[in-house]
C-alpha cells in the first residue's frame, strides 16, 4: 500500500482504573471505575450487563505490568497508539499517575498523545453544571501553566506527531472562552522549547462544521457515537417523539436505544466531510452502569458489525497528508460506558482479533 494511504489507528484510553485521594473522598475509599462496572445489572432480557473483563481482570493502572500488557495487545491488533485522557483543573490534576509513570519510566515503548478532558468534574459524569465536584475555569495564567506541564510529554520520543508537531486534542473547545487566545499562549510557550503544535478538537455534542477550525485548531476528531450523525439518525428514523416520551413521561428510566447496524449505515451514507476531520468508530456503547436514568446504548452490537464499520472507514478515508492519517477508536477501555476493545467475558478477544484482521488486510 502507498504510505500516503496508510492510517495510524489511535485508541482512546481512560486512566481511571486505580484508587486516588479525590475518588476516596467523593465516592468512598477504594472507588475506581470497576465499582460502577460491577454494580450494573441487565434491564431487560438479553441485555449485556455487566461488562466484565477477562484477560486482565479488574486491573490497577498503578502496575506497570498492566500498562505493558495493554500496549502489547494493542500493538498486536495493529493499533498505532493510545490517546490518553488528561484531567487538568487550574493546576489541579486527577488520575495523572499512570501517564506520569509512563513518562518517567519510558515504558511501555508505545506511541501516545494527550486529550485534555476539559469538562467540569461532576457527580453525574456528564460535565454539566449540576453537582460539580471540581469546576473548570480558564485564564491566561492557567493556560500558560498548563502547557508548561504538558511540555515534557510533548517532547517525549514516543509522543505522536504530525510533521514533527506534537498532537494535542481538546475534548470540548466550544465551552472555552477566548479559545484562540488560549491556543496562542500554548503555541508561544511551546515555541520557546522549539516545538510547534498540532491541535485537534473532538467533535461531539451535535457540534460540527468547518467554522470551528478557524480558531487556531488544525483538525477535528469525530467522537463516536455522540456526533451530529446521531441527531441525523434520530431525525431519519423518527425517534424524537419516542425520546420525548422516554424522558418526560417515563422519566428517563427507559434507556435511549439505537440500533448499531442501522446507525453504521447512517454514518456511512453521509461520507466524509469537506473540512479536515479524522474519522472514528466505536465498538459498542452502553452506559447503564453509570446511569439509572437517561442511559444510552447501542443495541445489537457485535465484533462482526464493528469490523465492517472499521473496514469501511479504513478503505474510504483518504489521509490529508502522509502524517495526517489518523483513525480513532472510541474506546480502548471505557468499561463503565460498555465501550471497550479490551477482552471481556462475553466476547473474549474477538474485538481485538477483528481489529487485527481488518488492519492487517486493508491497512498494509
Coordinates of C-alpha atoms in Angstrom, one line a residue:
X1 CA 0.0 0.0 0.0
X2 CA 1.1 3.5 -0.8
X3 CA 2.4 5.1 2.5
X4 CA 0.2 8.1 1.8
X5 CA -2.9 5.9 2.2
X6 CA -1.8 4.1 5.4
X7 CA -3.7 5.1 8.5
X8 CA -2.5 5.4 12.1
X9 CA -5.2 4.0 14.3
X10 CA -5.5 5.6 17.7
X11 CA -7.5 4.1 20.6
X12 CA -8.9 6.5 23.2
X13 CA -7.8 5.4 26.7
X14 CA -9.3 6.1 30.1
X15 CA -6.8 6.2 33.0
X16 CA -9.3 6.0 35.9
X17 CA -8.7 2.4 36.9
X18 CA -6.8 3.0 40.1
X19 CA -7.7 4.5 43.5
X20 CA -6.8 8.1 44.2
X21 CA -7.5 10.6 47.0
X22 CA -10.3 12.5 45.4
X23 CA -12.3 9.5 44.5
X24 CA -11.9 8.1 48.0
X25 CA -13.4 11.4 49.3
X26 CA -16.2 11.7 46.8
X27 CA -17.3 8.1 46.4
X28 CA -15.8 6.1 49.2
X29 CA -12.4 4.5 49.9
X30 CA -11.1 2.3 47.1
X31 CA -13.6 3.5 44.5
X32 CA -12.5 3.1 40.9
X33 CA -14.4 2.7 37.6
X34 CA -14.6 -1.0 38.4
X35 CA -17.0 -0.1 41.2
X36 CA -19.6 1.2 38.7
X37 CA -18.9 -1.7 36.3
X38 CA -19.6 -4.4 38.7
X39 CA -22.8 -2.9 40.0
X40 CA -24.5 -3.0 36.6
X41 CA -27.4 -5.3 36.0
X42 CA -29.4 -6.2 32.9
X43 CA -32.5 -4.0 32.4
X44 CA -34.3 -6.3 30.0
X45 CA -33.9 -9.9 28.7
X46 CA -30.8 -10.3 26.6
X47 CA -29.3 -7.0 27.8
X48 CA -25.5 -7.5 28.1
X49 CA -24.6 -6.2 31.5
X50 CA -22.4 -6.2 33.4
X51 CA -19.4 -5.9 31.1
X52 CA -16.7 -7.8 32.9
X53 CA -13.0 -8.1 31.9
X54 CA -11.4 -11.4 31.1
X55 CA -7.6 -11.4 30.2
X56 CA -6.5 -8.6 32.6
X57 CA -9.2 -8.9 35.2
X58 CA -10.0 -5.9 37.4
X59 CA -6.7 -4.3 36.8
X60 CA -4.9 -1.5 38.7
X61 CA -3.2 1.0 36.4
X62 CA -0.6 1.7 39.0
X63 CA 1.0 -1.6 37.9
X64 CA 3.5 -1.2 35.0
X65 CA 2.8 -4.9 34.1
X66 CA -0.8 -3.9 33.2
X67 CA 0.2 -1.0 31.1
X68 CA 2.8 -3.1 29.3
X69 CA 0.3 -5.8 28.5
X70 CA -2.3 -3.3 27.3
X71 CA 0.3 -1.9 24.9
X72 CA 1.3 -5.3 23.7
X73 CA -2.4 -6.3 23.0
X74 CA -3.0 -3.0 21.1
X75 CA 0.2 -3.3 19.1
X76 CA -0.6 -6.9 18.1
X77 CA -4.0 -5.7 16.9
X78 CA -2.5 -3.2 14.6
X79 CA -3.3 -0.1 16.8
X80 CA -0.7 2.6 16.4
X81 CA -1.0 4.3 19.8
X82 CA -3.2 5.5 22.7
X83 CA -4.8 8.8 23.2
X84 CA -4.8 9.3 27.0
X85 CA -7.5 11.5 28.6
X86 CA -5.8 14.1 30.8
X87 CA -7.5 15.9 33.6
X88 CA -6.3 19.4 34.5
X89 CA -8.4 21.8 36.6
X90 CA -6.4 25.1 37.1
X91 CA -3.3 23.3 38.2
X92 CA -5.2 20.5 39.9
X93 CA -4.6 17.1 38.4
X94 CA -6.7 14.0 38.6
X95 CA -5.7 10.5 37.5
X96 CA -2.3 11.7 36.5
X97 CA -0.3 8.8 37.9
X98 CA -0.4 6.3 35.0
X99 CA 0.6 8.8 32.5
X100 CA 3.3 10.3 34.7
X101 CA 4.8 6.8 35.3
X102 CA 4.7 6.1 31.6
X103 CA 6.7 9.3 31.0
X104 CA 9.2 8.7 33.9
X105 CA 9.8 5.0 33.2
X106 CA 9.9 5.2 29.4
X107 CA 7.6 2.2 29.3
X108 CA 5.7 0.9 27.5
X109 CA 7.5 1.8 24.3
X110 CA 4.3 2.6 22.6
X111 CA 3.2 5.9 20.9
X112 CA 0.8 8.2 22.7
X113 CA -0.9 11.5 22.6
X114 CA -2.9 13.6 25.2
X115 CA -6.6 14.7 25.1
X116 CA -7.5 17.3 27.6
X117 CA -10.8 16.3 29.1
X118 CA -11.8 19.9 29.9
X119 CA -15.3 19.5 31.3
X120 CA -16.3 20.1 34.9
X121 CA -15.9 17.0 37.1
X122 CA -19.4 16.2 38.3
X123 CA -21.3 13.5 40.2
X124 CA -23.4 13.0 37.1
X125 CA -20.3 12.1 35.0
X126 CA -21.6 14.4 32.2
X127 CA -19.5 17.6 32.6
X128 CA -22.7 19.6 33.3
X129 CA -23.4 22.4 35.8
X130 CA -25.1 20.4 38.5
X131 CA -23.4 18.6 41.4
X132 CA -19.9 20.0 40.4
X133 CA -17.0 18.4 42.3
X134 CA -14.3 20.4 40.5
X135 CA -15.2 23.3 38.2
X136 CA -13.2 24.0 35.1
X137 CA -12.3 27.7 34.5
X138 CA -10.0 29.4 32.0
X139 CA -7.4 32.2 32.5
X140 CA -4.3 33.2 30.6
X141 CA -2.1 32.3 33.5
X142 CA -3.6 28.9 33.8
X143 CA -3.2 28.3 30.0
X144 CA 0.5 29.1 30.4
X145 CA 1.0 26.8 33.4
X146 CA -1.0 24.0 31.7
X147 CA 1.1 23.9 28.5
X148 CA 4.3 24.1 30.6
X149 CA 3.1 21.0 32.4
X150 CA 2.5 19.2 29.1
X151 CA 5.8 20.1 27.6
X152 CA 7.8 17.1 29.0
X153 CA 5.2 14.8 27.5
X154 CA 5.2 16.5 24.1
X155 CA 9.0 16.2 24.0
X156 CA 9.0 12.5 24.7
X157 CA 10.2 10.4 21.7
X158 CA 7.1 8.3 21.8
X159 CA 4.7 11.2 21.5
X160 CA 2.6 11.2 18.4
X161 CA 3.3 13.9 15.9
X162 CA 2.2 15.4 12.6
X163 CA 5.2 16.8 10.6
X164 CA 7.2 16.9 13.9
X165 CA 4.4 18.7 15.6
X166 CA 3.1 17.0 18.8
X167 CA -0.7 16.4 18.6
X168 CA -2.9 17.7 21.4
X169 CA -6.6 17.0 21.5
X170 CA -9.2 19.1 23.4
X171 CA -12.4 17.3 24.3
X172 CA -14.7 20.4 24.2
X173 CA -13.4 23.5 22.6
X174 CA -16.8 25.2 22.4
X175 CA -17.0 25.7 26.2
X176 CA -13.7 27.5 26.3
X177 CA -14.0 31.3 26.3
X178 CA -11.2 33.1 24.4
X179 CA -10.2 29.8 22.8
X180 CA -8.0 31.5 20.2
X181 CA -6.1 33.4 22.9
X182 CA -5.5 30.2 24.9
X183 CA -4.1 28.4 21.9
X184 CA -1.9 31.4 21.1
X185 CA -0.4 31.1 24.6
X186 CA 0.1 27.4 24.2
X187 CA 1.9 27.9 20.8
X188 CA 4.1 30.7 22.2
X189 CA 5.2 28.7 25.2
X190 CA 5.9 25.6 23.0
X191 CA 7.9 27.7 20.6
X192 CA 10.2 28.6 23.4
X193 CA 11.4 25.0 23.5
X194 CA 11.4 24.6 19.7
X195 CA 8.0 23.0 19.3
X196 CA 5.1 23.8 17.0
X197 CA 1.8 22.2 18.0
X198 CA -0.9 20.3 16.0
X199 CA -4.1 20.9 17.9
X200 CA -7.3 18.9 17.4
X201 CA -10.8 19.3 18.8
X202 CA -13.1 16.4 19.5
X203 CA -16.3 16.9 17.5
X204 CA -19.3 15.9 19.7
X205 CA -22.4 17.2 21.4
X206 CA -24.0 17.9 18.0
X207 CA -21.2 20.3 17.1
X208 CA -19.7 20.1 13.6
X209 CA -18.6 22.2 10.8
X210 CA -15.5 23.8 9.2
X211 CA -16.1 27.1 11.1
X212 CA -14.9 25.5 14.3
X213 CA -11.4 25.0 12.7
X214 CA -10.7 28.8 12.4
X215 CA -9.7 29.5 15.9
X216 CA -6.2 28.0 15.9
X217 CA -7.4 24.4 15.5
X218 CA -5.7 22.3 13.0
X219 CA -8.2 19.5 12.6
X220 CA -11.3 17.9 14.2
X221 CA -11.7 14.4 15.5
X222 CA -15.1 12.7 15.1
X223 CA -16.2 11.4 18.6
X224 CA -18.5 8.5 18.0
X225 CA -21.2 7.9 18.9
X226 CA -22.0 11.4 20.1
X227 CA -21.8 13.3 16.8
X228 CA -24.2 15.3 14.7
X229 CA -24.8 12.0 12.9
X230 CA -26.6 10.7 15.9
X231 CA -29.1 13.6 15.6
X232 CA -29.5 12.9 11.9
X233 CA -30.2 9.3 12.7
X234 CA -32.9 10.2 15.2
X235 CA -34.5 12.5 12.6
X236 CA -34.3 9.9 9.8
X237 CA -35.9 7.2 11.9
X238 CA -38.4 9.5 13.6
X239 CA -37.2 8.8 17.1
X240 CA -37.6 12.3 18.5
X241 CA -41.2 11.7 19.7
X242 CA -40.3 8.5 21.4
X243 CA -37.3 10.2 23.0
X244 CA -39.6 12.9 24.4
X245 CA -41.9 10.2 25.9
X246 CA -38.9 8.3 27.2
X247 CA -37.5 11.3 29.0
X248 CA -40.7 13.2 30.2
X249 CA -43.4 10.5 30.6
X250 CA -41.3 7.5 31.6
X251 CA -38.9 9.9 33.5
X252 CA -35.8 8.6 31.8
X253 CA -35.8 5.1 33.4
X254 CA -36.1 3.5 29.9
X255 CA -32.7 3.8 28.2
X256 CA -32.2 5.6 24.8
X257 CA -31.5 2.7 22.4
X258 CA -30.1 3.0 18.9
X259 CA -29.6 0.0 16.6
X260 CA -25.9 -0.3 15.9
X261 CA -26.2 -1.7 12.4
X262 CA -28.7 0.9 11.3
X263 CA -26.6 3.6 12.9
X264 CA -23.5 2.5 11.0
X265 CA -25.4 2.6 7.7
X266 CA -26.5 6.1 8.6
X267 CA -22.9 7.1 9.3
X268 CA -21.6 5.5 6.1
X269 CA -24.3 7.2 4.0
X270 CA -23.0 10.7 4.9
X271 CA -19.5 10.1 3.7
X272 CA -16.5 12.2 4.8
X273 CA -16.9 16.0 5.4
X274 CA -15.2 18.6 3.2
X275 CA -13.2 20.0 6.1
X276 CA -10.3 18.3 7.9
X277 CA -11.8 15.8 10.3
X278 CA -10.4 12.4 11.4
X279 CA -13.0 9.6 11.4
X280 CA -13.8 7.5 14.5
X281 CA -15.6 4.2 15.1
X282 CA -16.9 2.8 18.4
X283 CA -17.1 -1.0 19.1
X284 CA -20.1 -0.7 21.4
X285 CA -21.7 1.7 23.9
X286 CA -23.9 1.1 27.0
X287 CA -23.5 3.5 30.0
X288 CA -26.3 1.9 32.1
X289 CA -23.7 1.1 34.8
X290 CA -23.2 4.8 35.4
X291 CA -26.8 6.0 34.9
X292 CA -30.0 4.8 36.5
X293 CA -31.8 7.4 34.4
X294 CA -31.2 8.6 30.8
X295 CA -28.8 5.9 29.9
X296 CA -27.8 5.5 26.3
X297 CA -26.9 2.3 24.5
X298 CA -26.2 1.0 21.0
X299 CA -28.1 -2.3 20.7
X300 CA -27.2 -5.5 18.8
X301 CA -23.5 -4.6 18.7
X302 CA -21.1 -7.4 17.6
X303 CA -17.4 -7.8 16.6
X304 CA -18.6 -8.6 13.0
X305 CA -20.5 -5.3 12.7
X306 CA -17.7 -3.3 14.3
X307 CA -15.2 -4.9 11.9
X308 CA -17.4 -3.9 8.9
X309 CA -17.5 -0.3 10.1
X310 CA -13.8 -0.2 10.7
X311 CA -13.1 -1.7 7.3
X312 CA -15.4 0.9 5.7
X313 CA -13.5 3.8 7.4
X314 CA -10.1 2.4 6.6
X315 CA -11.0 2.0 2.9
X316 CA -12.8 5.3 2.4
X317 CA -10.8 7.8 4.5
X318 CA -8.2 9.5 2.4
X319 CA -5.4 11.0 4.6
X320 CA -4.8 14.7 4.2
X321 CA -1.0 14.1 4.1
X322 CA 1.4 11.3 5.0
X323 CA 1.2 12.3 8.7
X324 CA -2.4 13.5 8.8
X325 CA -3.7 10.0 8.7
X326 CA -5.5 9.2 12.0
X327 CA -8.4 7.0 12.5
X328 CA -9.7 6.9 16.1
X329 CA -11.4 4.1 18.0
X330 CA -13.6 5.1 21.0
X331 CA -12.5 3.4 23.1
X332 CA -9.8 1.1 24.4
X333 CA -11.2 0.7 28.0
X334 CA -14.3 2.7 28.8
X335 CA -15.7 -0.2 30.8
X336 CA -18.4 1.8 32.7
X337 CA -19.7 3.0 29.3
X338 CA -19.8 -0.5 27.9
X339 CA -17.3 0.6 25.3
X340 CA -14.0 -1.3 25.1
X341 CA -11.7 -3.2 22.8
X342 CA -10.1 -5.0 25.8
X343 CA -11.3 -8.6 26.1
X344 CA -14.4 -9.2 28.1
X345 CA -16.1 -12.3 29.4
X346 CA -18.8 -12.3 26.7
X347 CA -16.7 -11.6 23.6
X348 CA -13.3 -12.7 24.9
X349 CA -10.7 -11.1 22.5
X350 CA -12.9 -11.1 19.4
X351 CA -12.9 -7.3 19.1
X352 CA -9.1 -7.3 19.0
X353 CA -9.0 -10.2 16.6
X354 CA -11.3 -8.4 14.2
X355 CA -9.3 -5.2 14.5
X356 CA -6.1 -7.2 13.7
X357 CA -7.8 -8.9 10.7
X358 CA -9.2 -5.6 9.3
X359 CA -6.0 -3.6 9.7
X360 CA -3.8 -6.4 8.6
X361 CA -5.8 -6.8 5.4
X362 CA -6.7 -3.3 4.5
X363 CA -4.1 -1.1 6.1
X364 CA -0.9 -2.7 4.9

